[in-house]
Amino acid sequence: MAEYIERIKLLKELTKDRDDLHKMGITGMTLAAIKRAIRKTEEIPTADVRPERHGRWTDTSINLYDGSSERGYQCNVCKDIFFVEQSEIVYYKFCPHCGAKMDGKEREK
């Protein structure tokens, strides 16, 4: 699986290292390498990613207008409710509404 970093944080660290080296009087290949790393980091295309969210299905029931109730499963992250048979909910490894991975881990804050 691909891993992603925050470009701004990396650039801040590289810039700090560059400035520290410059203050110490270090030039040449070391400083050039950091400058090149900064330039390459700025040039690399970004990806539109979001943090992975984890959740779990919880049993719930909804009172309908006619006085009856219907059983469903609620995503603990987005609170959306899905009305499917109990045997079918196991096929939903991700919440179709918010994309949370239904692996039973705690909700991320």
PDB file of N, CA and C in Angstrom:
ATOM      1  N   MET A   1       0.839  -1.166   0.000  1.00  0.00           N
ATOM      2  CA  MET A   1       0.000   0.000   0.000  1.00  0.00           C
ATOM      3  C   MET A   1       0.893   1.241   0.000  1.00  0.00           C
ATOM      4  N   ALA A   2       0.467   2.244  -0.722  1.00  0.00           N
ATOM      5  CA  ALA A   2       1.241   3.484  -0.811  1.00  0.00           C
ATOM      6  C   ALA A   2       1.190   4.239   0.509  1.00  0.00           C
ATOM      7  N   GLU A   3       2.262   4.938   0.803  1.00  0.00           N
ATOM      8  CA  GLU A   3       2.316   5.794   1.978  1.00  0.00           C
ATOM      9  C   GLU A   3       2.430   7.233   1.499  1.00  0.00           C
ATOM     10  N   TYR A   4       1.819   8.142   2.248  1.00  0.00           N
ATOM     11  CA  TYR A   4       1.823   9.537   1.861  1.00  0.00           C
ATOM     12  C   TYR A   4       2.396  10.401   2.976  1.00  0.00           C
ATOM     13  N   ILE A   5       3.007  11.499   2.589  1.00  0.00           N
ATOM     14  CA  ILE A   5       3.571  12.444   3.552  1.00  0.00           C
ATOM     15  C   ILE A   5       2.975  13.824   3.286  1.00  0.00           C
ATOM     16  N   GLU A   6       3.109  14.703   4.264  1.00  0.00           N
ATOM     17  CA  GLU A   6       2.669  16.076   4.070  1.00  0.00           C
ATOM     18  C   GLU A   6       3.846  16.876   3.516  1.00  0.00           C
ATOM     19  N   ARG A   7       3.664  17.370   2.320  1.00  0.00           N
ATOM     20  CA  ARG A   7       4.731  18.081   1.620  1.00  0.00           C
ATOM     21  C   ARG A   7       5.223  19.282   2.419  1.00  0.00           C
ATOM     22  N   ILE A   8       4.319  20.054   2.982  1.00  0.00           N
ATOM     23  CA  ILE A   8       4.698  21.264   3.720  1.00  0.00           C
ATOM     24  C   ILE A   8       5.615  20.927   4.893  1.00  0.00           C
ATOM     25  N   LYS A   9       5.297  19.873   5.632  1.00  0.00           N
ATOM     26  CA  LYS A   9       6.141  19.486   6.768  1.00  0.00           C
ATOM     27  C   LYS A   9       7.534  19.072   6.311  1.00  0.00           C
ATOM     28  N   LEU A  10       7.595  18.309   5.232  1.00  0.00           N
ATOM     29  CA  LEU A  10       8.895  17.888   4.707  1.00  0.00           C
ATOM     30  C   LEU A  10       9.712  19.097   4.243  1.00  0.00           C
ATOM     31  N   LEU A  11       9.056  20.010   3.534  1.00  0.00           N
ATOM     32  CA  LEU A  11       9.771  21.199   3.058  1.00  0.00           C
ATOM     33  C   LEU A  11      10.276  22.049   4.213  1.00  0.00           C
ATOM     34  N   LYS A  12       9.506  22.153   5.276  1.00  0.00           N
ATOM     35  CA  LYS A  12       9.960  22.913   6.445  1.00  0.00           C
ATOM     36  C   LYS A  12      11.211  22.280   7.046  1.00  0.00           C
ATOM     37  N   GLU A  13      11.209  20.947   7.166  1.00  0.00           N
ATOM     38  CA  GLU A  13      12.375  20.247   7.717  1.00  0.00           C
ATOM     39  C   GLU A  13      13.602  20.397   6.831  1.00  0.00           C
ATOM     40  N   LEU A  14      13.414  20.231   5.537  1.00  0.00           N
ATOM     41  CA  LEU A  14      14.542  20.369   4.604  1.00  0.00           C
ATOM     42  C   LEU A  14      15.084  21.797   4.599  1.00  0.00           C
ATOM     43  N   THR A  15      14.191  22.769   4.630  1.00  0.00           N
ATOM     44  CA  THR A  15      14.615  24.167   4.648  1.00  0.00           C
ATOM     45  C   THR A  15      15.380  24.494   5.927  1.00  0.00           C
ATOM     46  N   LYS A  16      14.902  23.962   7.052  1.00  0.00           N
ATOM     47  CA  LYS A  16      15.603  24.159   8.326  1.00  0.00           C
ATOM     48  C   LYS A  16      17.002  23.551   8.260  1.00  0.00           C
ATOM     49  N   ASP A  17      17.104  22.330   7.739  1.00  0.00           N
ATOM     50  CA  ASP A  17      18.417  21.693   7.600  1.00  0.00           C
ATOM     51  C   ASP A  17      19.337  22.507   6.694  1.00  0.00           C
ATOM     52  N   ARG A  18      18.790  22.995   5.582  1.00  0.00           N
ATOM     53  CA  ARG A  18      19.585  23.814   4.652  1.00  0.00           C
ATOM     54  C   ARG A  18      20.109  25.067   5.349  1.00  0.00           C
ATOM     55  N   ASP A  19      19.202  25.740   6.074  1.00  0.00           N
ATOM     56  CA  ASP A  19      19.604  26.973   6.765  1.00  0.00           C
ATOM     57  C   ASP A  19      20.633  26.693   7.861  1.00  0.00           C
ATOM     58  N   ASP A  20      20.458  25.583   8.583  1.00  0.00           N
ATOM     59  CA  ASP A  20      21.431  25.215   9.626  1.00  0.00           C
ATOM     60  C   ASP A  20      22.814  24.955   9.025  1.00  0.00           C
ATOM     61  N   LEU A  21      22.850  24.232   7.922  1.00  0.00           N
ATOM     62  CA  LEU A  21      24.130  23.955   7.257  1.00  0.00           C
ATOM     63  C   LEU A  21      24.776  25.239   6.767  1.00  0.00           C
ATOM     64  N   HIS A  22      23.968  26.114   6.214  1.00  0.00           N
ATOM     65  CA  HIS A  22      24.489  27.383   5.711  1.00  0.00           C
ATOM     66  C   HIS A  22      25.080  28.217   6.855  1.00  0.00           C
ATOM     67  N   LYS A  23      24.406  28.241   8.004  1.00  0.00           N
ATOM     68  CA  LYS A  23      24.902  28.993   9.173  1.00  0.00           C
ATOM     69  C   LYS A  23      26.228  28.420   9.685  1.00  0.00           C
ATOM     70  N   MET A  24      26.387  27.098   9.542  1.00  0.00           N
ATOM     71  CA  MET A  24      27.626  26.460  10.001  1.00  0.00           C
ATOM     72  C   MET A  24      28.749  26.605   8.981  1.00  0.00           C
ATOM     73  N   GLY A  25      28.432  27.213   7.849  1.00  0.00           N
ATOM     74  CA  GLY A  25      29.460  27.424   6.840  1.00  0.00           C
ATOM     75  C   GLY A  25      29.670  26.232   5.929  1.00  0.00           C
ATOM     76  N   ILE A  26      28.769  25.263   5.978  1.00  0.00           N
ATOM     77  CA  ILE A  26      28.911  24.078   5.129  1.00  0.00           C
ATOM     78  C   ILE A  26      28.317  24.396   3.762  1.00  0.00           C
ATOM     79  N   THR A  27      29.095  24.174   2.751  1.00  0.00           N
ATOM     80  CA  THR A  27      28.649  24.405   1.381  1.00  0.00           C
ATOM     81  C   THR A  27      28.975  23.169   0.563  1.00  0.00           C
ATOM     82  N   GLY A  28      28.955  23.319  -0.701  1.00  0.00           N
ATOM     83  CA  GLY A  28      29.364  22.223  -1.578  1.00  0.00           C
ATOM     84  C   GLY A  28      28.273  21.203  -1.784  1.00  0.00           C
ATOM     85  N   MET A  29      28.689  19.941  -1.880  1.00  0.00           N
ATOM     86  CA  MET A  29      27.801  18.848  -2.255  1.00  0.00           C
ATOM     87  C   MET A  29      26.671  18.630  -1.244  1.00  0.00           C
ATOM     88  N   THR A  30      26.965  18.766   0.036  1.00  0.00           N
ATOM     89  CA  THR A  30      25.939  18.533   1.062  1.00  0.00           C
ATOM     90  C   THR A  30      24.809  19.543   0.923  1.00  0.00           C
ATOM     91  N   LEU A  31      25.161  20.803   0.832  1.00  0.00           N
ATOM     92  CA  LEU A  31      24.161  21.853   0.693  1.00  0.00           C
ATOM     93  C   LEU A  31      23.427  21.724  -0.643  1.00  0.00           C
ATOM     94  N   ALA A  32      24.159  21.385  -1.685  1.00  0.00           N
ATOM     95  CA  ALA A  32      23.547  21.209  -3.007  1.00  0.00           C
ATOM     96  C   ALA A  32      22.547  20.062  -3.001  1.00  0.00           C
ATOM     97  N   ALA A  33      22.874  19.000  -2.267  1.00  0.00           N
ATOM     98  CA  ALA A  33      21.967  17.850  -2.194  1.00  0.00           C
ATOM     99  C   ALA A  33      20.654  18.227  -1.506  1.00  0.00           C
ATOM    100  N   ILE A  34      20.729  19.009  -0.455  1.00  0.00           N
ATOM    101  CA  ILE A  34      19.507  19.427   0.237  1.00  0.00           C
ATOM    102  C   ILE A  34      18.687  20.367  -0.647  1.00  0.00           C
ATOM    103  N   LYS A  35      19.368  21.272  -1.340  1.00  0.00           N
ATOM    104  CA  LYS A  35      18.660  22.168  -2.254  1.00  0.00           C
ATOM    105  C   LYS A  35      17.952  21.378  -3.354  1.00  0.00           C
ATOM    106  N   ARG A  36      18.622  20.346  -3.845  1.00  0.00           N
ATOM    107  CA  ARG A  36      18.018  19.496  -4.880  1.00  0.00           C
ATOM    108  C   ARG A  36      16.823  18.738  -4.318  1.00  0.00           C
ATOM    109  N   ALA A  37      16.932  18.258  -3.084  1.00  0.00           N
ATOM    110  CA  ALA A  37      15.811  17.555  -2.449  1.00  0.00           C
ATOM    111  C   ALA A  37      14.613  18.483  -2.280  1.00  0.00           C
ATOM    112  N   ILE A  38      14.865  19.725  -1.921  1.00  0.00           N
ATOM    113  CA  ILE A  38      13.774  20.705  -1.793  1.00  0.00           C
ATOM    114  C   ILE A  38      13.104  20.923  -3.147  1.00  0.00           C
ATOM    115  N   ARG A  39      13.915  21.120  -4.185  1.00  0.00           N
ATOM    116  CA  ARG A  39      13.368  21.352  -5.520  1.00  0.00           C
ATOM    117  C   ARG A  39      12.548  20.157  -6.007  1.00  0.00           C
ATOM    118  N   LYS A  40      13.085  18.960  -5.807  1.00  0.00           N
ATOM    119  CA  LYS A  40      12.370  17.755  -6.247  1.00  0.00           C
ATOM    120  C   LYS A  40      11.057  17.575  -5.472  1.00  0.00           C
ATOM    121  N   THR A  41      11.086  17.866  -4.181  1.00  0.00           N
ATOM    122  CA  THR A  41       9.879  17.748  -3.360  1.00  0.00           C
ATOM    123  C   THR A  41       8.805  18.710  -3.851  1.00  0.00           C
ATOM    124  N   GLU A  42       9.215  19.897  -4.266  1.00  0.00           N
ATOM    125  CA  GLU A  42       8.258  20.880  -4.783  1.00  0.00           C
ATOM    126  C   GLU A  42       7.702  20.466  -6.142  1.00  0.00           C
ATOM    127  N   GLU A  43       8.479  19.718  -6.913  1.00  0.00           N
ATOM    128  CA  GLU A  43       8.068  19.331  -8.273  1.00  0.00           C
ATOM    129  C   GLU A  43       7.180  18.092  -8.327  1.00  0.00           C
ATOM    130  N   ILE A  44       7.296  17.215  -7.344  1.00  0.00           N
ATOM    131  CA  ILE A  44       6.551  15.958  -7.373  1.00  0.00           C
ATOM    132  C   ILE A  44       5.051  16.244  -7.295  1.00  0.00           C
ATOM    133  N   PRO A  45       4.250  15.616  -8.163  1.00  0.00           N
ATOM    134  CA  PRO A  45       2.805  15.844  -8.119  1.00  0.00           C
ATOM    135  C   PRO A  45       2.207  15.348  -6.802  1.00  0.00           C
ATOM    136  N   THR A  46       1.184  16.031  -6.366  1.00  0.00           N
ATOM    137  CA  THR A  46       0.526  15.637  -5.121  1.00  0.00           C
ATOM    138  C   THR A  46      -0.609  14.661  -5.404  1.00  0.00           C
ATOM    139  N   ALA A  47      -1.002  13.954  -4.383  1.00  0.00           N
ATOM    140  CA  ALA A  47      -2.142  13.040  -4.468  1.00  0.00           C
ATOM    141  C   ALA A  47      -3.228  13.568  -3.533  1.00  0.00           C
ATOM    142  N   ASP A  48      -4.465  13.396  -3.944  1.00  0.00           N
ATOM    143  CA  ASP A  48      -5.591  13.817  -3.112  1.00  0.00           C
ATOM    144  C   ASP A  48      -5.948  12.641  -2.206  1.00  0.00           C
ATOM    145  N   VAL A  49      -5.481  12.686  -0.970  1.00  0.00           N
ATOM    146  CA  VAL A  49      -5.720  11.586  -0.033  1.00  0.00           C
ATOM    147  C   VAL A  49      -6.386  12.123   1.223  1.00  0.00           C
ATOM    148  N   ARG A  50      -7.033  11.234   1.930  1.00  0.00           N
ATOM    149  CA  ARG A  50      -7.624  11.592   3.214  1.00  0.00           C
ATOM    150  C   ARG A  50      -7.208  10.556   4.236  1.00  0.00           C
ATOM    151  N   PRO A  51      -7.204  10.941   5.489  1.00  0.00           N
ATOM    152  CA  PRO A  51      -6.818   9.984   6.524  1.00  0.00           C
ATOM    153  C   PRO A  51      -7.763   8.782   6.535  1.00  0.00           C
ATOM    154  N   GLU A  52      -7.198   7.623   6.800  1.00  0.00           N
ATOM    155  CA  GLU A  52      -8.015   6.417   6.876  1.00  0.00           C
ATOM    156  C   GLU A  52      -8.857   6.455   8.142  1.00  0.00           C
ATOM    157  N   ARG A  53     -10.127   6.149   7.997  1.00  0.00           N
ATOM    158  CA  ARG A  53     -11.029   6.112   9.145  1.00  0.00           C
ATOM    159  C   ARG A  53     -11.452   4.671   9.391  1.00  0.00           C
ATOM    160  N   HIS A  54     -11.589   4.330  10.653  1.00  0.00           N
ATOM    161  CA  HIS A  54     -11.997   2.988  11.043  1.00  0.00           C
ATOM    162  C   HIS A  54     -13.320   3.070  11.778  1.00  0.00           C
ATOM    163  N   GLY A  55     -14.124   2.054  11.614  1.00  0.00           N
ATOM    164  CA  GLY A  55     -15.411   2.035  12.299  1.00  0.00           C
ATOM    165  C   GLY A  55     -15.918   0.626  12.480  1.00  0.00           C
ATOM    166  N   ARG A  56     -17.145   0.571  12.899  1.00  0.00           N
ATOM    167  CA  ARG A  56     -17.798  -0.728  13.073  1.00  0.00           C
ATOM    168  C   ARG A  56     -19.297  -0.544  12.890  1.00  0.00           C
ATOM    169  N   TRP A  57     -19.960  -1.617  12.542  1.00  0.00           N
ATOM    170  CA  TRP A  57     -21.415  -1.615  12.423  1.00  0.00           C
ATOM    171  C   TRP A  57     -22.023  -1.884  13.793  1.00  0.00           C
ATOM    172  N   THR A  58     -23.069  -1.171  14.121  1.00  0.00           N
ATOM    173  CA  THR A  58     -23.812  -1.441  15.352  1.00  0.00           C
ATOM    174  C   THR A  58     -25.260  -1.707  14.985  1.00  0.00           C
ATOM    175  N   ASP A  59     -25.858  -2.681  15.680  1.00  0.00           N
ATOM    176  CA  ASP A  59     -27.273  -2.982  15.467  1.00  0.00           C
ATOM    177  C   ASP A  59     -28.111  -1.801  15.938  1.00  0.00           C
ATOM    178  N   THR A  60     -29.129  -1.486  15.174  1.00  0.00           N
ATOM    179  CA  THR A  60     -30.052  -0.425  15.562  1.00  0.00           C
ATOM    180  C   THR A  60     -31.419  -0.736  14.980  1.00  0.00           C
ATOM    181  N   SER A  61     -32.411  -0.071  15.464  1.00  0.00           N
ATOM    182  CA  SER A  61     -33.739  -0.210  14.872  1.00  0.00           C
ATOM    183  C   SER A  61     -34.364   1.172  14.767  1.00  0.00           C
ATOM    184  N   ILE A  62     -35.170   1.349  13.751  1.00  0.00           N
ATOM    185  CA  ILE A  62     -35.826   2.623  13.463  1.00  0.00           C
ATOM    186  C   ILE A  62     -37.326   2.425  13.550  1.00  0.00           C
ATOM    187  N   ASN A  63     -37.992   3.328  14.239  1.00  0.00           N
ATOM    188  CA  ASN A  63     -39.455   3.294  14.279  1.00  0.00           C
ATOM    189  C   ASN A  63     -39.984   3.940  13.003  1.00  0.00           C
ATOM    190  N   LEU A  64     -40.819   3.193  12.303  1.00  0.00           N
ATOM    191  CA  LEU A  64     -41.389   3.682  11.056  1.00  0.00           C
ATOM    192  C   LEU A  64     -42.700   4.418  11.324  1.00  0.00           C
ATOM    193  N   TYR A  65     -43.183   5.132  10.314  1.00  0.00           N
ATOM    194  CA  TYR A  65     -44.399   5.933  10.459  1.00  0.00           C
ATOM    195  C   TYR A  65     -45.624   5.101  10.796  1.00  0.00           C
ATOM    196  N   ASP A  66     -45.656   3.870  10.342  1.00  0.00           N
ATOM    197  CA  ASP A  66     -46.839   3.032  10.601  1.00  0.00           C
ATOM    198  C   ASP A  66     -46.794   2.359  11.968  1.00  0.00           C
ATOM    199  N   GLY A  67     -45.823   2.704  12.778  1.00  0.00           N
ATOM    200  CA  GLY A  67     -45.715   2.142  14.119  1.00  0.00           C
ATOM    201  C   GLY A  67     -44.831   0.913  14.208  1.00  0.00           C
ATOM    202  N   SER A  68     -44.468   0.366  13.081  1.00  0.00           N
ATOM    203  CA  SER A  68     -43.575  -0.792  13.097  1.00  0.00           C
ATOM    204  C   SER A  68     -42.136  -0.310  13.192  1.00  0.00           C
ATOM    205  N   SER A  69     -41.243  -1.249  13.332  1.00  0.00           N
ATOM    206  CA  SER A  69     -39.833  -0.879  13.364  1.00  0.00           C
ATOM    207  C   SER A  69     -39.054  -1.748  12.390  1.00  0.00           C
ATOM    208  N   GLU A  70     -37.950  -1.229  11.952  1.00  0.00           N
ATOM    209  CA  GLU A  70     -37.107  -1.976  11.027  1.00  0.00           C
ATOM    210  C   GLU A  70     -35.692  -2.005  11.578  1.00  0.00           C
ATOM    211  N   ARG A  71     -35.092  -3.175  11.501  1.00  0.00           N
ATOM    212  CA  ARG A  71     -33.735  -3.352  11.997  1.00  0.00           C
ATOM    213  C   ARG A  71     -32.733  -2.929  10.931  1.00  0.00           C
ATOM    214  N   GLY A  72     -31.667  -2.256  11.376  1.00  0.00           N
ATOM    215  CA  GLY A  72     -30.632  -1.828  10.458  1.00  0.00           C
ATOM    216  C   GLY A  72     -29.284  -1.862  11.143  1.00  0.00           C
ATOM    217  N   TYR A  73     -28.281  -1.399  10.418  1.00  0.00           N
ATOM    218  CA  TYR A  73     -26.918  -1.344  10.940  1.00  0.00           C
ATOM    219  C   TYR A  73     -26.397   0.065  10.742  1.00  0.00           C
ATOM    220  N   GLN A  74     -25.863   0.627  11.812  1.00  0.00           N
ATOM    221  CA  GLN A  74     -25.413   2.010  11.793  1.00  0.00           C
ATOM    222  C   GLN A  74     -23.893   2.082  11.826  1.00  0.00           C
ATOM    223  N   CYS A  75     -23.344   2.937  10.965  1.00  0.00           N
ATOM    224  CA  CYS A  75     -21.906   3.206  10.967  1.00  0.00           C
ATOM    225  C   CYS A  75     -21.611   4.095  12.168  1.00  0.00           C
ATOM    226  N   ASN A  76     -20.674   3.701  13.011  1.00  0.00           N
ATOM    227  CA  ASN A  76     -20.385   4.510  14.197  1.00  0.00           C
ATOM    228  C   ASN A  76     -19.581   5.773  13.869  1.00  0.00           C
ATOM    229  N   VAL A  77     -19.126   5.920  12.624  1.00  0.00           N
ATOM    230  CA  VAL A  77     -18.372   7.108  12.236  1.00  0.00           C
ATOM    231  C   VAL A  77     -19.316   8.197  11.720  1.00  0.00           C
ATOM    232  N   CYS A  78     -20.116   7.883  10.704  1.00  0.00           N
ATOM    233  CA  CYS A  78     -20.988   8.892  10.094  1.00  0.00           C
ATOM    234  C   CYS A  78     -22.434   8.811  10.578  1.00  0.00           C
ATOM    235  N   LYS A  79     -22.750   7.750  11.311  1.00  0.00           N
ATOM    236  CA  LYS A  79     -24.087   7.539  11.880  1.00  0.00           C
ATOM    237  C   LYS A  79     -25.144   7.207  10.834  1.00  0.00           C
ATOM    238  N   ASP A  80     -24.748   6.953   9.590  1.00  0.00           N
ATOM    239  CA  ASP A  80     -25.708   6.562   8.564  1.00  0.00           C
ATOM    240  C   ASP A  80     -26.180   5.135   8.846  1.00  0.00           C
ATOM    241  N   ILE A  81     -27.432   4.866   8.518  1.00  0.00           N
ATOM    242  CA  ILE A  81     -28.025   3.554   8.801  1.00  0.00           C
ATOM    243  C   ILE A  81     -28.313   2.845   7.483  1.00  0.00           C
ATOM    244  N   PHE A  82     -27.996   1.567   7.446  1.00  0.00           N
ATOM    245  CA  PHE A  82     -28.231   0.739   6.268  1.00  0.00           C
ATOM    246  C   PHE A  82     -29.178  -0.389   6.645  1.00  0.00           C
ATOM    247  N   PHE A  83     -30.177  -0.565   5.821  1.00  0.00           N
ATOM    248  CA  PHE A  83     -31.159  -1.603   6.069  1.00  0.00           C
ATOM    249  C   PHE A  83     -30.864  -2.782   5.159  1.00  0.00           C
ATOM    250  N   VAL A  84     -30.126  -3.721   5.697  1.00  0.00           N
ATOM    251  CA  VAL A  84     -29.778  -4.945   4.976  1.00  0.00           C
ATOM    252  C   VAL A  84     -29.969  -6.115   5.934  1.00  0.00           C
ATOM    253  N   GLU A  85     -30.058  -7.282   5.395  1.00  0.00           N
ATOM    254  CA  GLU A  85     -30.172  -8.479   6.222  1.00  0.00           C
ATOM    255  C   GLU A  85     -28.892  -8.679   7.028  1.00  0.00           C
ATOM    256  N   GLN A  86     -29.035  -9.275   8.196  1.00  0.00           N
ATOM    257  CA  GLN A  86     -27.876  -9.508   9.065  1.00  0.00           C
ATOM    258  C   GLN A  86     -26.797 -10.291   8.331  1.00  0.00           C
ATOM    259  N   SER A  87     -27.190 -11.242   7.517  1.00  0.00           N
ATOM    260  CA  SER A  87     -26.206 -12.051   6.807  1.00  0.00           C
ATOM    261  C   SER A  87     -25.478 -11.254   5.723  1.00  0.00           C
ATOM    262  N   GLU A  88     -26.048 -10.117   5.281  1.00  0.00           N
ATOM    263  CA  GLU A  88     -25.431  -9.323   4.220  1.00  0.00           C
ATOM    264  C   GLU A  88     -24.450  -8.283   4.742  1.00  0.00           C
ATOM    265  N   ILE A  89     -24.596  -7.844   5.987  1.00  0.00           N
ATOM    266  CA  ILE A  89     -23.753  -6.750   6.492  1.00  0.00           C
ATOM    267  C   ILE A  89     -22.274  -7.135   6.501  1.00  0.00           C
ATOM    268  N   VAL A  90     -21.973  -8.421   6.609  1.00  0.00           N
ATOM    269  CA  VAL A  90     -20.575  -8.852   6.613  1.00  0.00           C
ATOM    270  C   VAL A  90     -19.878  -8.560   5.286  1.00  0.00           C
ATOM    271  N   TYR A  91     -20.653  -8.357   4.216  1.00  0.00           N
ATOM    272  CA  TYR A  91     -20.060  -8.062   2.915  1.00  0.00           C
ATOM    273  C   TYR A  91     -19.655  -6.597   2.786  1.00  0.00           C
ATOM    274  N   TYR A  92     -20.124  -5.762   3.702  1.00  0.00           N
ATOM    275  CA  TYR A  92     -19.789  -4.339   3.677  1.00  0.00           C
ATOM    276  C   TYR A  92     -18.535  -4.103   4.509  1.00  0.00           C
ATOM    277  N   LYS A  93     -17.383  -4.171   3.875  1.00  0.00           N
ATOM    278  CA  LYS A  93     -16.100  -3.970   4.564  1.00  0.00           C
ATOM    279  C   LYS A  93     -15.793  -2.485   4.742  1.00  0.00           C
ATOM    280  N   PHE A  94     -16.514  -1.644   4.009  1.00  0.00           N
ATOM    281  CA  PHE A  94     -16.386  -0.197   4.105  1.00  0.00           C
ATOM    282  C   PHE A  94     -17.783   0.405   4.140  1.00  0.00           C
ATOM    283  N   CYS A  95     -17.928   1.509   4.844  1.00  0.00           N
ATOM    284  CA  CYS A  95     -19.207   2.212   4.862  1.00  0.00           C
ATOM    285  C   CYS A  95     -19.412   2.859   3.495  1.00  0.00           C
ATOM    286  N   PRO A  96     -20.528   2.581   2.810  1.00  0.00           N
ATOM    287  CA  PRO A  96     -20.758   3.178   1.492  1.00  0.00           C
ATOM    288  C   PRO A  96     -20.931   4.696   1.543  1.00  0.00           C
ATOM    289  N   HIS A  97     -21.271   5.232   2.706  1.00  0.00           N
ATOM    290  CA  HIS A  97     -21.504   6.673   2.812  1.00  0.00           C
ATOM    291  C   HIS A  97     -20.223   7.461   3.080  1.00  0.00           C
ATOM    292  N   CYS A  98     -19.446   7.067   4.112  1.00  0.00           N
ATOM    293  CA  CYS A  98     -18.266   7.857   4.495  1.00  0.00           C
ATOM    294  C   CYS A  98     -16.941   7.187   4.160  1.00  0.00           C
ATOM    295  N   GLY A  99     -16.949   5.931   3.782  1.00  0.00           N
ATOM    296  CA  GLY A  99     -15.721   5.242   3.400  1.00  0.00           C
ATOM    297  C   GLY A  99     -14.931   4.645   4.550  1.00  0.00           C
ATOM    298  N   ALA A 100     -15.465   4.706   5.773  1.00  0.00           N
ATOM    299  CA  ALA A 100     -14.746   4.146   6.923  1.00  0.00           C
ATOM    300  C   ALA A 100     -14.550   2.643   6.738  1.00  0.00           C
ATOM    301  N   LYS A 101     -13.373   2.181   7.114  1.00  0.00           N
ATOM    302  CA  LYS A 101     -13.055   0.753   7.034  1.00  0.00           C
ATOM    303  C   LYS A 101     -13.692   0.065   8.237  1.00  0.00           C
ATOM    304  N   MET A 102     -14.571  -0.871   7.972  1.00  0.00           N
ATOM    305  CA  MET A 102     -15.318  -1.540   9.039  1.00  0.00           C
ATOM    306  C   MET A 102     -14.527  -2.726   9.589  1.00  0.00           C
ATOM    307  N   ASP A 103     -13.496  -2.389  10.370  1.00  0.00           N
ATOM    308  CA  ASP A 103     -12.646  -3.418  10.954  1.00  0.00           C
ATOM    309  C   ASP A 103     -12.766  -3.482  12.472  1.00  0.00           C
ATOM    310  N   GLY A 104     -13.703  -2.713  13.035  1.00  0.00           N
ATOM    311  CA  GLY A 104     -13.957  -2.774  14.466  1.00  0.00           C
ATOM    312  C   GLY A 104     -13.030  -1.956  15.323  1.00  0.00           C
ATOM    313  N   LYS A 105     -12.066  -1.251  14.716  1.00  0.00           N
ATOM    314  CA  LYS A 105     -11.164  -0.424  15.511  1.00  0.00           C
ATOM    315  C   LYS A 105     -11.916   0.802  16.011  1.00  0.00           C
ATOM    316  N   GLU A 106     -11.325   1.466  16.994  1.00  0.00           N
ATOM    317  CA  GLU A 106     -11.960   2.637  17.565  1.00  0.00           C
ATOM    318  C   GLU A 106     -12.040   3.764  16.544  1.00  0.00           C
ATOM    319  N   ARG A 107     -13.042   4.567  16.708  1.00  0.00           N
ATOM    320  CA  ARG A 107     -13.232   5.737  15.853  1.00  0.00           C
ATOM    321  C   ARG A 107     -12.082   6.703  16.060  1.00  0.00           C
ATOM    322  N   GLU A 108     -11.482   7.161  14.952  1.00  0.00           N
ATOM    323  CA  GLU A 108     -10.375   8.116  15.057  1.00  0.00           C
ATOM    324  C   GLU A 108     -10.945   9.491  15.290  1.00  0.00           C
ATOM    325  N   LYS A 109     -10.244  10.249  16.117  1.00  0.00           N
ATOM    326  CA  LYS A 109     -10.725  11.594  16.447  1.00  0.00           C
ATOM    327  C   LYS A 109     -10.183  12.618  15.486  1.00  0.00           C
TER     328      LYS A 109
END
